[in-house]
Amino acid sequence: MDGQVRVNRLGIAQLGVELGERATLVQFSSAFCQPCRATRRTLAEVAAMVEGVTHVEIDAEAHLTLVRELGISATPTVLVLDASGRIVRRATGQPRTADVVAALGRAI
């Protein structure tokens, strides 16, 4: 792999679910990742607080092609998508609620 990200927009074909009306929080996780569990809780809480926002969790090991296309090298990795599926923010590691809300501001 050349290390370059080949995908800058995601949709139902890649995620397997509809995008959120306003934004989508996409979390790449792995089975034994402790920070992934905390990230799942944080993103689910934010999605429940902000109308039109959806949280999608993807098992990185089961979607290796997409992981490679996106250049994901660690879990958890969170992508914030706007309503059209364009990636507007990307972060690795366990996010704070305030940071997720701020990132959503760029997408909405």
Short mmCIF file of C-alpha atoms in Angstrom, two decimals:
data_model
loop_
_atom_site.label_atom_id
_atom_site.label_comp_id
_atom_site.label_asym_id
_atom_site.label_seq_id
_atom_site.Cartn_x
_atom_site.Cartn_y
_atom_site.Cartn_z
CA MET A 1 0.00 0.00 0.00
CA ASP A 2 1.23 3.48 -0.79
CA GLY A 3 -0.08 5.07 2.43
CA GLN A 4 -2.45 7.42 0.64
CA VAL A 5 -6.10 7.63 1.57
CA ARG A 6 -8.20 6.70 -1.46
CA VAL A 7 -11.65 7.40 -0.02
CA ASN A 8 -12.99 10.80 1.08
CA ARG A 9 -16.70 9.97 1.07
CA LEU A 10 -18.64 7.04 2.55
CA GLY A 11 -22.18 5.83 2.05
CA ILE A 12 -24.49 2.90 2.53
CA ALA A 13 -22.35 0.71 0.24
CA GLN A 14 -19.37 0.97 2.61
CA LEU A 15 -21.17 1.33 5.94
CA GLY A 16 -24.11 -0.99 5.45
CA VAL A 17 -26.51 1.56 6.95
CA GLU A 18 -28.08 4.87 5.95
CA LEU A 19 -26.19 8.04 6.79
CA GLY A 20 -27.50 10.33 9.49
CA GLU A 21 -29.75 13.13 8.30
CA ARG A 22 -27.27 15.78 9.49
CA ALA A 23 -24.06 13.84 10.22
CA THR A 24 -22.66 10.38 10.90
CA LEU A 25 -20.08 9.31 13.47
CA VAL A 26 -18.19 6.29 12.11
CA GLN A 27 -16.13 4.32 14.62
CA PHE A 28 -13.60 1.67 13.59
CA SER A 29 -13.06 -0.76 16.46
CA SER A 30 -11.43 -4.08 17.21
CA ALA A 31 -12.63 -6.85 19.51
CA PHE A 32 -10.18 -6.50 22.38
CA CYS A 33 -9.79 -2.71 22.31
CA GLN A 34 -10.70 -1.26 25.72
CA PRO A 35 -10.74 2.39 24.49
CA CYS A 36 -13.15 1.28 21.74
CA ARG A 37 -15.78 0.42 24.36
CA ALA A 38 -15.51 3.85 25.98
CA THR A 39 -15.57 5.48 22.54
CA ARG A 40 -18.74 3.55 21.68
CA ARG A 41 -20.46 4.96 24.78
CA THR A 42 -19.31 8.52 24.08
CA LEU A 43 -20.38 8.49 20.43
CA ALA A 44 -23.73 6.87 21.22
CA GLU A 45 -24.41 9.54 23.85
CA VAL A 46 -23.54 12.37 21.46
CA ALA A 47 -25.66 10.84 18.68
CA ALA A 48 -28.58 10.61 21.11
CA MET A 49 -28.12 14.27 22.13
CA VAL A 50 -27.85 15.77 18.64
CA GLU A 51 -30.84 15.34 16.37
CA GLY A 52 -30.09 13.88 12.94
CA VAL A 53 -26.75 12.34 13.97
CA THR A 54 -26.12 8.60 13.61
CA HIS A 55 -23.38 6.48 15.18
CA VAL A 56 -22.04 3.50 13.22
CA GLU A 57 -19.47 1.09 14.61
CA ILE A 58 -17.41 -0.98 12.18
CA ASP A 59 -15.29 -4.00 13.09
CA ALA A 60 -11.93 -3.10 11.55
CA GLU A 61 -10.82 -6.73 11.27
CA ALA A 62 -13.95 -7.68 9.31
CA HIS A 63 -13.59 -4.73 6.88
CA LEU A 64 -9.88 -4.77 6.03
CA THR A 65 -10.34 -3.45 2.50
CA LEU A 66 -12.13 -0.34 3.75
CA VAL A 67 -9.60 0.07 6.58
CA ARG A 68 -6.78 0.01 4.02
CA GLU A 69 -8.58 2.40 1.65
CA LEU A 70 -9.05 4.86 4.52
CA GLY A 71 -5.50 4.46 5.83
CA ILE A 72 -6.68 3.43 9.30
CA SER A 73 -3.82 2.08 11.38
CA ALA A 74 -5.20 2.06 14.93
CA THR A 75 -8.45 1.58 16.82
CA PRO A 76 -10.49 3.36 17.78
CA THR A 77 -10.49 5.67 14.80
CA VAL A 78 -13.47 8.00 14.44
CA LEU A 79 -14.58 9.66 11.23
CA VAL A 80 -17.12 12.47 11.23
CA LEU A 81 -19.16 12.57 8.03
CA ASP A 82 -21.41 15.37 6.84
CA ALA A 83 -24.91 14.64 5.52
CA SER A 84 -23.52 13.70 2.09
CA GLY A 85 -20.98 11.26 3.55
CA ARG A 86 -17.92 13.48 3.06
CA ILE A 87 -15.26 12.92 5.74
CA VAL A 88 -14.85 16.26 7.52
CA ARG A 89 -12.89 15.15 10.59
CA ARG A 90 -10.80 12.18 11.63
CA ALA A 91 -9.31 11.25 15.00
CA THR A 92 -7.56 8.26 16.53
CA GLY A 93 -7.90 7.32 20.18
CA GLN A 94 -10.63 7.77 22.73
CA PRO A 95 -12.35 11.13 22.15
CA ARG A 96 -13.80 13.46 24.75
CA THR A 97 -17.47 14.36 24.41
CA ALA A 98 -16.64 18.05 23.94
CA ASP A 99 -14.27 17.22 21.08
CA VAL A 100 -16.91 15.10 19.33
CA VAL A 101 -19.50 17.87 19.64
CA ALA A 102 -16.98 20.39 18.28
CA ALA A 103 -16.15 18.11 15.35
CA LEU A 104 -19.85 17.77 14.59
CA GLY A 105 -19.99 21.54 14.29
CA ARG A 106 -17.83 21.23 11.16
CA ALA A 107 -20.15 18.64 9.66
CA ILE A 108 -23.54 20.18 10.37
#
